[in-house]
PDB file of C-alpha atoms and ligand atoms in Angstrom:
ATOM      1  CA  UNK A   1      -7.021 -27.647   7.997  1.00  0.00           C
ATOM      2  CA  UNK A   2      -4.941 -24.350   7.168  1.00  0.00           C
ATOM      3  CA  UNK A   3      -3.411 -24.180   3.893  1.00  0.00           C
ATOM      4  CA  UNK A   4       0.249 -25.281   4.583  1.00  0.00           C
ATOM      5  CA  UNK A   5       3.575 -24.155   2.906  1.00  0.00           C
ATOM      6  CA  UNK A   6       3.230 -26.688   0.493  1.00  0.00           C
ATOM      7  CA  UNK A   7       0.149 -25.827  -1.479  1.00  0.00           C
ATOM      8  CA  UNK A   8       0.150 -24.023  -4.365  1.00  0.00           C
ATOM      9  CA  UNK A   9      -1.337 -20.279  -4.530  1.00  0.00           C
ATOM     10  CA  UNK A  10      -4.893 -20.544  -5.358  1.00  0.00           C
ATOM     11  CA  UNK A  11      -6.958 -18.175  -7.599  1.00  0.00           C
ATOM     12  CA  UNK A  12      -8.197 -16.003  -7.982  1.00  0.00           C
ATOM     13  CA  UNK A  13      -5.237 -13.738  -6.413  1.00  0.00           C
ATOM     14  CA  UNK A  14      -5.893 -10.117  -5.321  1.00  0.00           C
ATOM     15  CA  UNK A  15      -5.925  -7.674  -8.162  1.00  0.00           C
ATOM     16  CA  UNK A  16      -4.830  -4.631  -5.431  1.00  0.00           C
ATOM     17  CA  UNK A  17      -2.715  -5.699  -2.660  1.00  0.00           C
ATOM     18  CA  UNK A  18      -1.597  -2.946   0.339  1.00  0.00           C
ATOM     19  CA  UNK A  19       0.917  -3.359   2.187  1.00  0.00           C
ATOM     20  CA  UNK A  20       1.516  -1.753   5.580  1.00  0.00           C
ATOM     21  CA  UNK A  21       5.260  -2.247   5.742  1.00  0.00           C
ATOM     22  CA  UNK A  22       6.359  -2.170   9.837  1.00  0.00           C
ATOM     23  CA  UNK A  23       8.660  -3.274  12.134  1.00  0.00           C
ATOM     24  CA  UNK A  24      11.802  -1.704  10.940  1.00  0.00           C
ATOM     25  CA  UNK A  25      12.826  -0.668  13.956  1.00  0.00           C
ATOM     26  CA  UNK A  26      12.285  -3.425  15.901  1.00  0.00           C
ATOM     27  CA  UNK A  27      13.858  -5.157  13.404  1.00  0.00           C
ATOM     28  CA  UNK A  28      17.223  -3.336  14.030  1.00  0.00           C
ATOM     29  CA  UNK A  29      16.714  -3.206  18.098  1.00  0.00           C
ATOM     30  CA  UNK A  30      16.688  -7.201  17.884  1.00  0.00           C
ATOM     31  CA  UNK A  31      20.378  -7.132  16.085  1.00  0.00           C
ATOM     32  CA  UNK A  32      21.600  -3.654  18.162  1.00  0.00           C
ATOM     33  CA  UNK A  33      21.462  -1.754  14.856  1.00  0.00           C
ATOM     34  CA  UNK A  34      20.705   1.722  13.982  1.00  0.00           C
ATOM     35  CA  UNK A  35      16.574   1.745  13.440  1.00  0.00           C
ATOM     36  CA  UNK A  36      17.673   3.506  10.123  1.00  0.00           C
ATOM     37  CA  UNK A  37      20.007  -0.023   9.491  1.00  0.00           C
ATOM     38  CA  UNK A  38      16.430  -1.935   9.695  1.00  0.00           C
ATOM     39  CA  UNK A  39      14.657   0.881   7.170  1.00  0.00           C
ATOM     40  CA  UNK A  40      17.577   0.457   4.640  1.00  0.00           C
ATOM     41  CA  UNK A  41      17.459  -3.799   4.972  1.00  0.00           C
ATOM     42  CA  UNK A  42      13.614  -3.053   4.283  1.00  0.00           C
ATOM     43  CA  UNK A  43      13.507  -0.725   1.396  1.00  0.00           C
ATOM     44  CA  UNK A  44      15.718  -3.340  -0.551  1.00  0.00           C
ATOM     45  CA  UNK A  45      12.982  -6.076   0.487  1.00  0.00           C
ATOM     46  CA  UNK A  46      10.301  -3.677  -1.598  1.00  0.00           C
ATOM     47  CA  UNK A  47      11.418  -4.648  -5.054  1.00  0.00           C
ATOM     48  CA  UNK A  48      11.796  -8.502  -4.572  1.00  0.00           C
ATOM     49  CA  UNK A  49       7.580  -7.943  -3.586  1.00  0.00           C
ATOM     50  CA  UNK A  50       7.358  -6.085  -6.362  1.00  0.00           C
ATOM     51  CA  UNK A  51       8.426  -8.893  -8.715  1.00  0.00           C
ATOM     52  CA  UNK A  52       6.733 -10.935  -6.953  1.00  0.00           C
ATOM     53  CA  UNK A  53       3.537  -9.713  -7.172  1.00  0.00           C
ATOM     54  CA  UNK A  54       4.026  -9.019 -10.978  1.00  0.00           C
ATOM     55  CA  UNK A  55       4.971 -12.601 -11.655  1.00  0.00           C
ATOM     56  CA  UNK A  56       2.070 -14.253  -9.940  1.00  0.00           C
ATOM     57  CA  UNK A  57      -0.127 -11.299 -12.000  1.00  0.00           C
ATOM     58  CA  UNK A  58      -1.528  -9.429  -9.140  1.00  0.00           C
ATOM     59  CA  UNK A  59      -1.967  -6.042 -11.067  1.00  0.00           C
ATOM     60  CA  UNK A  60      -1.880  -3.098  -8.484  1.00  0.00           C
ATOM     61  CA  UNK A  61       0.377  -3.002  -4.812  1.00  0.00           C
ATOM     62  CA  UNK A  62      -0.200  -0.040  -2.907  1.00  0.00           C
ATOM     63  CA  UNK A  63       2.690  -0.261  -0.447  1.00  0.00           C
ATOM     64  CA  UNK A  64       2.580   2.338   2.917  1.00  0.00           C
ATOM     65  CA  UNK A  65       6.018   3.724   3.009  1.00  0.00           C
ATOM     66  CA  UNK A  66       5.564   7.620   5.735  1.00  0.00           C
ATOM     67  CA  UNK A  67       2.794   8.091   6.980  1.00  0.00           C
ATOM     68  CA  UNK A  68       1.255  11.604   8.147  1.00  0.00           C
ATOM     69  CA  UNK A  69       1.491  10.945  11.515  1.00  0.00           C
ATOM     70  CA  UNK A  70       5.313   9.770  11.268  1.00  0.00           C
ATOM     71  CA  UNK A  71       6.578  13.641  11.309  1.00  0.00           C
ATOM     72  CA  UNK A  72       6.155  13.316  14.276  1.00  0.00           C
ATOM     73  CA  UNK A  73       9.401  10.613  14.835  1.00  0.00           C
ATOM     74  CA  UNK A  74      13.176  12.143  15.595  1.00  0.00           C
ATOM     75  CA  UNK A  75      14.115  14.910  12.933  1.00  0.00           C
ATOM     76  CA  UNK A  76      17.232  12.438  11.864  1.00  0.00           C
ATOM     77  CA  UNK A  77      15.071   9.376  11.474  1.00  0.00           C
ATOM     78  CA  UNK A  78      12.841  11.616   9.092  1.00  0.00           C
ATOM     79  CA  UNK A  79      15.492  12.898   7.266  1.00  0.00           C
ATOM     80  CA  UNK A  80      16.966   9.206   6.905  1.00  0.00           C
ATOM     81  CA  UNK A  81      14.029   8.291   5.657  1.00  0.00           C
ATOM     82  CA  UNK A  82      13.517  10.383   2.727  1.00  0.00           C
ATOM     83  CA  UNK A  83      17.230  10.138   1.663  1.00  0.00           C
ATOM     84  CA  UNK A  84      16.632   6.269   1.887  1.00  0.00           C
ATOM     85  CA  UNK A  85      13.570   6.980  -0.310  1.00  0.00           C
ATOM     86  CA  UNK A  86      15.467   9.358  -2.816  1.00  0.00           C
ATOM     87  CA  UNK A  87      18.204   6.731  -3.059  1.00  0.00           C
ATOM     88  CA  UNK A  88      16.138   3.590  -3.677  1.00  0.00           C
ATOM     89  CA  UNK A  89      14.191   5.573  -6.439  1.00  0.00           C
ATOM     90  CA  UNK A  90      17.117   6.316  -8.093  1.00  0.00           C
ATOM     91  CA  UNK A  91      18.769   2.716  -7.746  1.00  0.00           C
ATOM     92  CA  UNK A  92      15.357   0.920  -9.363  1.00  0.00           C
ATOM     93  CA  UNK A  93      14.402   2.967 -11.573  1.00  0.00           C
ATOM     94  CA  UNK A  94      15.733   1.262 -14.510  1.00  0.00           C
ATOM     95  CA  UNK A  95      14.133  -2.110 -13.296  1.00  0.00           C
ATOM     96  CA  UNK A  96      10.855  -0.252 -13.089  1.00  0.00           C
ATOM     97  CA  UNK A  97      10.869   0.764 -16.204  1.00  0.00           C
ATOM     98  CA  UNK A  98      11.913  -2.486 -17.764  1.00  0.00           C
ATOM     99  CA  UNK A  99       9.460  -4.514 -16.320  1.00  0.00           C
ATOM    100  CA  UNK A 100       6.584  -1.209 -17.323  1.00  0.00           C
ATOM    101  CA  UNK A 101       5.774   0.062 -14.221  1.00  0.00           C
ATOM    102  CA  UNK A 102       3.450   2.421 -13.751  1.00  0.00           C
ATOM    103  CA  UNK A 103       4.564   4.420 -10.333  1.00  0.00           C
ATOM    104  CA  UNK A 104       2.123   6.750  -8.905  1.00  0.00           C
ATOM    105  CA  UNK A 105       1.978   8.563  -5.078  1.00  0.00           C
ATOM    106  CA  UNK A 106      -0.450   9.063  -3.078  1.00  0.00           C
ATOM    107  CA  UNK A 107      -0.192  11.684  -0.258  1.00  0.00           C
ATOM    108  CA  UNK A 108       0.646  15.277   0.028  1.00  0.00           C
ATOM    109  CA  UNK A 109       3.603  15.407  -2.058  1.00  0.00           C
ATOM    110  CA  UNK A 110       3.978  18.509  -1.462  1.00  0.00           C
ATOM    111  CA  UNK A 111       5.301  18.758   2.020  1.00  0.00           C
ATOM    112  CA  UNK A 112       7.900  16.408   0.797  1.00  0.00           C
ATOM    113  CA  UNK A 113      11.729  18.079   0.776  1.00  0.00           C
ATOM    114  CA  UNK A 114      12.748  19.151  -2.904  1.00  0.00           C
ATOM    115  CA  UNK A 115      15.129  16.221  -3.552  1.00  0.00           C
ATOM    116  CA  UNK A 116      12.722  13.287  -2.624  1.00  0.00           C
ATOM    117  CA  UNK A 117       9.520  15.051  -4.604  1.00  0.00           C
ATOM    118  CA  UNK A 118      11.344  15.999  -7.752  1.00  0.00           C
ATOM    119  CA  UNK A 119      12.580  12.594  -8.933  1.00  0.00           C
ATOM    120  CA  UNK A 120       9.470  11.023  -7.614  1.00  0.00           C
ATOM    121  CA  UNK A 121       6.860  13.135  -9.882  1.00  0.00           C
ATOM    122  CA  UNK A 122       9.568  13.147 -12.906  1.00  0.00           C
ATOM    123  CA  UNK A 123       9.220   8.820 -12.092  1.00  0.00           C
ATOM    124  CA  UNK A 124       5.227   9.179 -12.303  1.00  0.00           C
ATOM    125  CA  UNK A 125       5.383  11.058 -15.372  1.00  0.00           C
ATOM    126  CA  UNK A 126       7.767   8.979 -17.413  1.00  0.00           C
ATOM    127  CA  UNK A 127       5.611   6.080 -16.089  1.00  0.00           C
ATOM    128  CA  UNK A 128       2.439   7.010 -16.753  1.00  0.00           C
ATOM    129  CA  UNK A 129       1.724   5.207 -19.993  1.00  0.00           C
ATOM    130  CA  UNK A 130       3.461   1.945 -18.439  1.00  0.00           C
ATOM    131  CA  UNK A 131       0.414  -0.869 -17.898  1.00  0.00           C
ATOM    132  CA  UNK A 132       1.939  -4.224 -16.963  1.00  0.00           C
ATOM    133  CA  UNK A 133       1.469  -3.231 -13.259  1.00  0.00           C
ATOM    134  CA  UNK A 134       1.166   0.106 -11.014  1.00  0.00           C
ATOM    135  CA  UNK A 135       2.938   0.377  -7.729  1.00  0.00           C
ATOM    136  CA  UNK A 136       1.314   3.085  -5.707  1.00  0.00           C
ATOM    137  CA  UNK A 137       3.632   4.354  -2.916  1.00  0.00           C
ATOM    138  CA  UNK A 138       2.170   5.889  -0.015  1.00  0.00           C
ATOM    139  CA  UNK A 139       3.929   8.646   0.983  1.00  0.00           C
ATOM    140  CA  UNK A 140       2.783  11.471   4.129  1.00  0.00           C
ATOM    141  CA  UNK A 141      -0.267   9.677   3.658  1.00  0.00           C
ATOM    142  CA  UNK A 142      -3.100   9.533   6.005  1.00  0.00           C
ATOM    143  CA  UNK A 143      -6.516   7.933   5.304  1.00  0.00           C
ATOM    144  CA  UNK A 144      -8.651  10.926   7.275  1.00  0.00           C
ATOM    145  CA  UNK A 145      -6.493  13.616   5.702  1.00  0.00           C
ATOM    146  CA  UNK A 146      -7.136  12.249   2.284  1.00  0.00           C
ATOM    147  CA  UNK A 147     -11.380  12.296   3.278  1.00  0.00           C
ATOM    148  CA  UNK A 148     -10.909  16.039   4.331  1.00  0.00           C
ATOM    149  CA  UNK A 149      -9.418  16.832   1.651  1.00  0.00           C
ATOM    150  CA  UNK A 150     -12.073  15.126  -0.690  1.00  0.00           C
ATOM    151  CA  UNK A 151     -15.151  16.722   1.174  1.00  0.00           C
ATOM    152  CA  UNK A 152     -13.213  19.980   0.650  1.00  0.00           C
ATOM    153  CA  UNK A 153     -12.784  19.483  -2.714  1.00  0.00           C
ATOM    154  CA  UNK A 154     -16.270  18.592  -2.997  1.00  0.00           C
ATOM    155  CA  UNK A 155     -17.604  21.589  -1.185  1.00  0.00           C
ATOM    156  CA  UNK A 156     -15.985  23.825  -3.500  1.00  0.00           C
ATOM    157  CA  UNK A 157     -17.852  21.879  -6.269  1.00  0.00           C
ATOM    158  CA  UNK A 158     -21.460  22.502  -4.410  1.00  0.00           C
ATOM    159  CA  UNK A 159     -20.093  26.177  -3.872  1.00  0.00           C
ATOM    160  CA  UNK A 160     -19.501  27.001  -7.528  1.00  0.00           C
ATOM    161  CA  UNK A 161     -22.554  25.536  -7.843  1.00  0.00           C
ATOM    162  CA  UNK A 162     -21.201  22.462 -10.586  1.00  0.00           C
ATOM    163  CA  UNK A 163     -22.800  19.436  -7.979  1.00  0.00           C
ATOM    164  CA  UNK A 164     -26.061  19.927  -6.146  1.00  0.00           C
ATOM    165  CA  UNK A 165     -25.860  18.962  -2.363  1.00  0.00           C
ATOM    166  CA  UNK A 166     -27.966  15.652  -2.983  1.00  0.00           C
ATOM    167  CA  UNK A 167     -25.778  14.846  -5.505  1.00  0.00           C
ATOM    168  CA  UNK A 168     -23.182  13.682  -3.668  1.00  0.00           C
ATOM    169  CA  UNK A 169     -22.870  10.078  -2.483  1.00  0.00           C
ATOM    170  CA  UNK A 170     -20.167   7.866  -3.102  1.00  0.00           C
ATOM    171  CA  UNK A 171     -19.568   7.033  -6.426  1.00  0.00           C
ATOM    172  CA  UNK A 172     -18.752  10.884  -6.697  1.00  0.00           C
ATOM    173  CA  UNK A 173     -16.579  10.670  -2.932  1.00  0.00           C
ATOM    174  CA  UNK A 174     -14.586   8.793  -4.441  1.00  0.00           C
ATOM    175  CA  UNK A 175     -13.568  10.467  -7.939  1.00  0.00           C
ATOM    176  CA  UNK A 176     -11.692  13.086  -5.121  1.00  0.00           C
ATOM    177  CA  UNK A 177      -9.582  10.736  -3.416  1.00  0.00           C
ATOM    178  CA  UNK A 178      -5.804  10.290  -4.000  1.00  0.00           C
ATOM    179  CA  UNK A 179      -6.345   6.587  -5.485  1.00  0.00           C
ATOM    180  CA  UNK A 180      -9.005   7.432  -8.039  1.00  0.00           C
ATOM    181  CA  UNK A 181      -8.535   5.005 -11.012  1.00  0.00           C
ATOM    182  CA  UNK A 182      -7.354   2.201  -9.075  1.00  0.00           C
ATOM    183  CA  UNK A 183      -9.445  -0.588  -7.986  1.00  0.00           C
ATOM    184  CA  UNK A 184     -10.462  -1.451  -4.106  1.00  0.00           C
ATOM    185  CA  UNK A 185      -7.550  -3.151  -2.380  1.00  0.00           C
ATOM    186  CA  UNK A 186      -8.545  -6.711  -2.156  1.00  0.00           C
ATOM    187  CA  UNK A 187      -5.991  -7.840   0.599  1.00  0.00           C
ATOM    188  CA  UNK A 188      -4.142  -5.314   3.280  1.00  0.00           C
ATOM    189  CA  UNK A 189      -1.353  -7.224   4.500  1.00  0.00           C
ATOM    190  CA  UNK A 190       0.464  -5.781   7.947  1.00  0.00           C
ATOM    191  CA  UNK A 191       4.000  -6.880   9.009  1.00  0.00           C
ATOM    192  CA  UNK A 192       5.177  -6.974  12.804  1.00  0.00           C
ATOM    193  CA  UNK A 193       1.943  -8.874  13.945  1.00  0.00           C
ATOM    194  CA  UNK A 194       0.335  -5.733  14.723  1.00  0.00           C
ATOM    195  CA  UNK A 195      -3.906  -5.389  14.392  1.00  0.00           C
ATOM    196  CA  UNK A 196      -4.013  -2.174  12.839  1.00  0.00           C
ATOM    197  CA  UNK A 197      -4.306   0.221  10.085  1.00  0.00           C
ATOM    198  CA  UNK A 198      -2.627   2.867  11.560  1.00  0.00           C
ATOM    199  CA  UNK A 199      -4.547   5.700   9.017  1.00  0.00           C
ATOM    200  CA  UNK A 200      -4.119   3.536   5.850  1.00  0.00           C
ATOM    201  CA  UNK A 201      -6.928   3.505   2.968  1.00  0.00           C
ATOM    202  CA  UNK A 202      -9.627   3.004   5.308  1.00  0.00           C
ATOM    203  CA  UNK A 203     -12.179   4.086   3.232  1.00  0.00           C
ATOM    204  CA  UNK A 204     -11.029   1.694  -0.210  1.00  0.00           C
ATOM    205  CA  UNK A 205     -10.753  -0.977   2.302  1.00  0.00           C
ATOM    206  CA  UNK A 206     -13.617  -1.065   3.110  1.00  0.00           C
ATOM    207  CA  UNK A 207     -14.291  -4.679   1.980  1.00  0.00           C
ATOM    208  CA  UNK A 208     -10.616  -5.937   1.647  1.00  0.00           C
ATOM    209  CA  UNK A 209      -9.333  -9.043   3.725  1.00  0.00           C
ATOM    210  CA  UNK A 210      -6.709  -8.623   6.111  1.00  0.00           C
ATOM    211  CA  UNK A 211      -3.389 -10.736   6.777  1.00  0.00           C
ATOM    212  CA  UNK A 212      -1.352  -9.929   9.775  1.00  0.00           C
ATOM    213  CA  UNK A 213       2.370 -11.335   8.953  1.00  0.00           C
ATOM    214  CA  UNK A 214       4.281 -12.295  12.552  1.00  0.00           C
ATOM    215  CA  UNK A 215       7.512 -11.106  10.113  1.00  0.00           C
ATOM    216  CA  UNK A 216       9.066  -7.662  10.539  1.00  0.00           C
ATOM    217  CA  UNK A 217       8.925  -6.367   7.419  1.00  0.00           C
ATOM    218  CA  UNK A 218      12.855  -6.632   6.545  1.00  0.00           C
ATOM    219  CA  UNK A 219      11.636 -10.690   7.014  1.00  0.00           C
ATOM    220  CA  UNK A 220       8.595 -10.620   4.645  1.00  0.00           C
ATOM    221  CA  UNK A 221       9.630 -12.139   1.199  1.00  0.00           C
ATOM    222  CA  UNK A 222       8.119 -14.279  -1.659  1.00  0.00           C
ATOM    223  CA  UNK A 223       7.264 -16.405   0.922  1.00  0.00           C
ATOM    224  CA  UNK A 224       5.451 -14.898   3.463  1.00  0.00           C
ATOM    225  CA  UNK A 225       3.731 -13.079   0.911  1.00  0.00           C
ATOM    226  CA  UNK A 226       2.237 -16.673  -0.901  1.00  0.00           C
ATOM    227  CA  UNK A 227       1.153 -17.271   2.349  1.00  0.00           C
ATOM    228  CA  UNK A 228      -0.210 -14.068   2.770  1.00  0.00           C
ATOM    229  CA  UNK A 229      -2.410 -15.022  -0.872  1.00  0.00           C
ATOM    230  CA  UNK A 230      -3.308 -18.586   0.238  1.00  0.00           C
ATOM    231  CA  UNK A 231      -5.109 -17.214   3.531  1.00  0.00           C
ATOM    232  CA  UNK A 232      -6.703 -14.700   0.900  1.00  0.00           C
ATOM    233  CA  UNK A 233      -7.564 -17.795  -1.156  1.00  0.00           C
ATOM    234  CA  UNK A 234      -9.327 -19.606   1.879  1.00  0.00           C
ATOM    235  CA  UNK A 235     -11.650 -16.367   2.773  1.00  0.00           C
ATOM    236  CA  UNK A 236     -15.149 -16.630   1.745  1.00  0.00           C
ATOM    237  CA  UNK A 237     -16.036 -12.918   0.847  1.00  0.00           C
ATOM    238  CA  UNK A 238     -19.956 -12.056   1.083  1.00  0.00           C
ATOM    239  CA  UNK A 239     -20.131  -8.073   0.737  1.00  0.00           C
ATOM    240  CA  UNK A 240     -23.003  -8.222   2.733  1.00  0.00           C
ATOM    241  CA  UNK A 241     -24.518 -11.000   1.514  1.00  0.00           C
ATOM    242  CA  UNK A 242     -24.811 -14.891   2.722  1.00  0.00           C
ATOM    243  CA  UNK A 243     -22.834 -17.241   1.817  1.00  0.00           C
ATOM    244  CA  UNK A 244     -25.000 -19.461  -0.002  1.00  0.00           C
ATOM    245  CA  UNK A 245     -25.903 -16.225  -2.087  1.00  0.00           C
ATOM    246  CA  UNK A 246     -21.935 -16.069  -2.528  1.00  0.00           C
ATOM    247  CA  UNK A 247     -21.640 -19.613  -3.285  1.00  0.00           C
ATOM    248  CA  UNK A 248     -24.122 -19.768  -6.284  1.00  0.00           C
ATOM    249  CA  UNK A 249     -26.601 -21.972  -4.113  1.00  0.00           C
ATOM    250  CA  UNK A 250     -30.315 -21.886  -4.751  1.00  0.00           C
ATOM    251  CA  UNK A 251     -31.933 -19.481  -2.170  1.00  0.00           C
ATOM    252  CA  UNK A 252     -33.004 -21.286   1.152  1.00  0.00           C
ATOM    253  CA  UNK A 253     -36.886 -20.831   1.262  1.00  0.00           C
TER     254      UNK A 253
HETATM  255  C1  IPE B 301       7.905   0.825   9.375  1.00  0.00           C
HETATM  256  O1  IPE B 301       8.751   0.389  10.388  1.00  0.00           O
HETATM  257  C2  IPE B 301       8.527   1.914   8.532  1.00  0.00           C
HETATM  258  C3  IPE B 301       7.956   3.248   8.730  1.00  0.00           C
HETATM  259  C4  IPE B 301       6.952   3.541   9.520  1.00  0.00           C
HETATM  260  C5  IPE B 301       8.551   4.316   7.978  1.00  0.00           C
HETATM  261  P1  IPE B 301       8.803   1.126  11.796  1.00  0.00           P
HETATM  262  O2  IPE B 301       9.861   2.180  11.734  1.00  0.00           O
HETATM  263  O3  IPE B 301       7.470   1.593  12.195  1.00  0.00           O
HETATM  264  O4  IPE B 301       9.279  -0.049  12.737  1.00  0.00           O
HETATM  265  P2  IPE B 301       8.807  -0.316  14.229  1.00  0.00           P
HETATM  266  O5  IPE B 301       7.317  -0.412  14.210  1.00  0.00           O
HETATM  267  O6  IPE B 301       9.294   0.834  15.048  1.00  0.00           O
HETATM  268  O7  IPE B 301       9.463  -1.614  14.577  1.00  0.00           O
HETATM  269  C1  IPE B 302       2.434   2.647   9.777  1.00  0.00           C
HETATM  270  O1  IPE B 302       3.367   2.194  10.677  1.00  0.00           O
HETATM  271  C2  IPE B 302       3.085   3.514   8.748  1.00  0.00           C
HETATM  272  C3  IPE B 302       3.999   2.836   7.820  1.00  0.00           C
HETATM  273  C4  IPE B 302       4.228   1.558   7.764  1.00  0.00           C
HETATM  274  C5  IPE B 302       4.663   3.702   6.886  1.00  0.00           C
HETATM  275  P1  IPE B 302       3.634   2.930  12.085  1.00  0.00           P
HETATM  276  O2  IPE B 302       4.718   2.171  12.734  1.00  0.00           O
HETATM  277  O3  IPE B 302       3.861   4.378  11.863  1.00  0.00           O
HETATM  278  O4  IPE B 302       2.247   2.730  12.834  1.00  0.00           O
HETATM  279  P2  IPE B 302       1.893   2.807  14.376  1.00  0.00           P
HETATM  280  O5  IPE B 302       2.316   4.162  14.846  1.00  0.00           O
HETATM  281  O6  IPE B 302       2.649   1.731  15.076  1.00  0.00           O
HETATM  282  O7  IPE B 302       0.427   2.590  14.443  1.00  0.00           O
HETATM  283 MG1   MG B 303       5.969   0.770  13.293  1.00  0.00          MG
END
């Protein structure tokens, strides 16, 4: 029987949730508002997640806010988007800092504009020592960017001659991506019912569970995400094993 509203959220919970945050737009197009109306009614959903997750002790929420490929939308919804991003920093920042938030990015900052990146990395740095929880925002992020840029990195390291060609497998891969330090997301949840990661950590998800929530994202709340964590809490993970092995049953001879 699926878990039902009713039933408390199980442990253990997902130490690193991400969250692909979508259906904005359609979320506006349903009421005949401005798709930038359904961005603004989402960013104010982020924080109510965000307490969320830090009262039911999940300890990391890596939530997907532009991605790379979303340049490539109209020049006004872009520029919405980071003045949306500038202005929700600056609104909750002194509830991040209360409940000791660390904030990190990952992305190419650096193709942000100058008013959305400077507050952000000041926000990081004043952060940094916070440990009570770390919200990683994706920002012009992309999954295959973020590998290139890592076997880049790590060619210049077998060029200078400090790793030996051999050397590198994935325990070292993985000290060059942007989310170094963090643990594997556990559980990727997607709004909007769509099946897809669109270029989101595909590599640290490697082994995470998936939710797909029906909700556009300006919908998803404390609710949908304990549901969200109680289909978590009914998965049987194996990492490649079986599930007796899993399950702490003798071996079957
Ligand atoms: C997600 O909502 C927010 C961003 C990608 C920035 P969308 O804007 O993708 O909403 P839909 O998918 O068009 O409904
Ligand atoms: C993924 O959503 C990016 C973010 C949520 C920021 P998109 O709406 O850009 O993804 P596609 O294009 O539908 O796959
Ligand atoms: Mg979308």
């Amino acid at each position: 029987m699926p878990p039902s509203e009713d039933t408390p959220v199980a442990r253990p919970l997902p130490r690193h949730v991400g969250i692909i945050m979508d259906g904005n737009g359609r979320w506006a197009a349903a009421r005949g508002l401005p798709r930038l109306e359904g961005h603004r009614r989402g960013a104010e959903r982020l924080f109510e997640i965000v307490d969320a997750c830090i009262d039911l002790g999940v300890g990391t929420l890596t939530v997907f806010a532009f991605s790379a490929e979303n340049w490539k939308r109209p020049q006004d919804e872009v520029s919405g988007l980071f003045k949306l991003g500038e202005w929700l920093l600056r609104a909750h920042l002194a509830r991040l800092h209360r409940r000791k938030v660390r904030l990190r990015v990952i992305g190419d900052v650096n193709s942000l504009p100058d008013f959305a990146r400077a507050p952000l990395i000041e926000a990081v740095a004043a952060s940094a020592a916070h440990e009570a929880f770390t919200l990683v925002v994706a920002l012009n992020y992309g999954a295959r960017q973020e590998a290139a840029q890592a076997a880049r990195l790590l060619a210049e390291d077998v060029a200078a001659g400090r790793v030996r060609p051999e050397e590198v497998d994935w325990a070292r891969f993985e000290t060059k991506l942007d989310t170094h330090g963090l643990p594997d997301p556990d559980l990727i949840i997607r709004t909007s019912g769509e099946f897809r990661l669109s270029n989101f950590l595909l590599l640290q998800s490697a082994y995470a569970e998936i939710h797909i929530a029906k909700e556009y994202w300006p919908d998803f709340g404390r609710e949908q995400l304990e549901t969200a964590f109680r289909d978590y809490c009914g998965r049987e993970r194996r990492f490649g094993m079986t599930g007796s092995q899993v399950q702490g049953a003798p071996p079957a001879s």
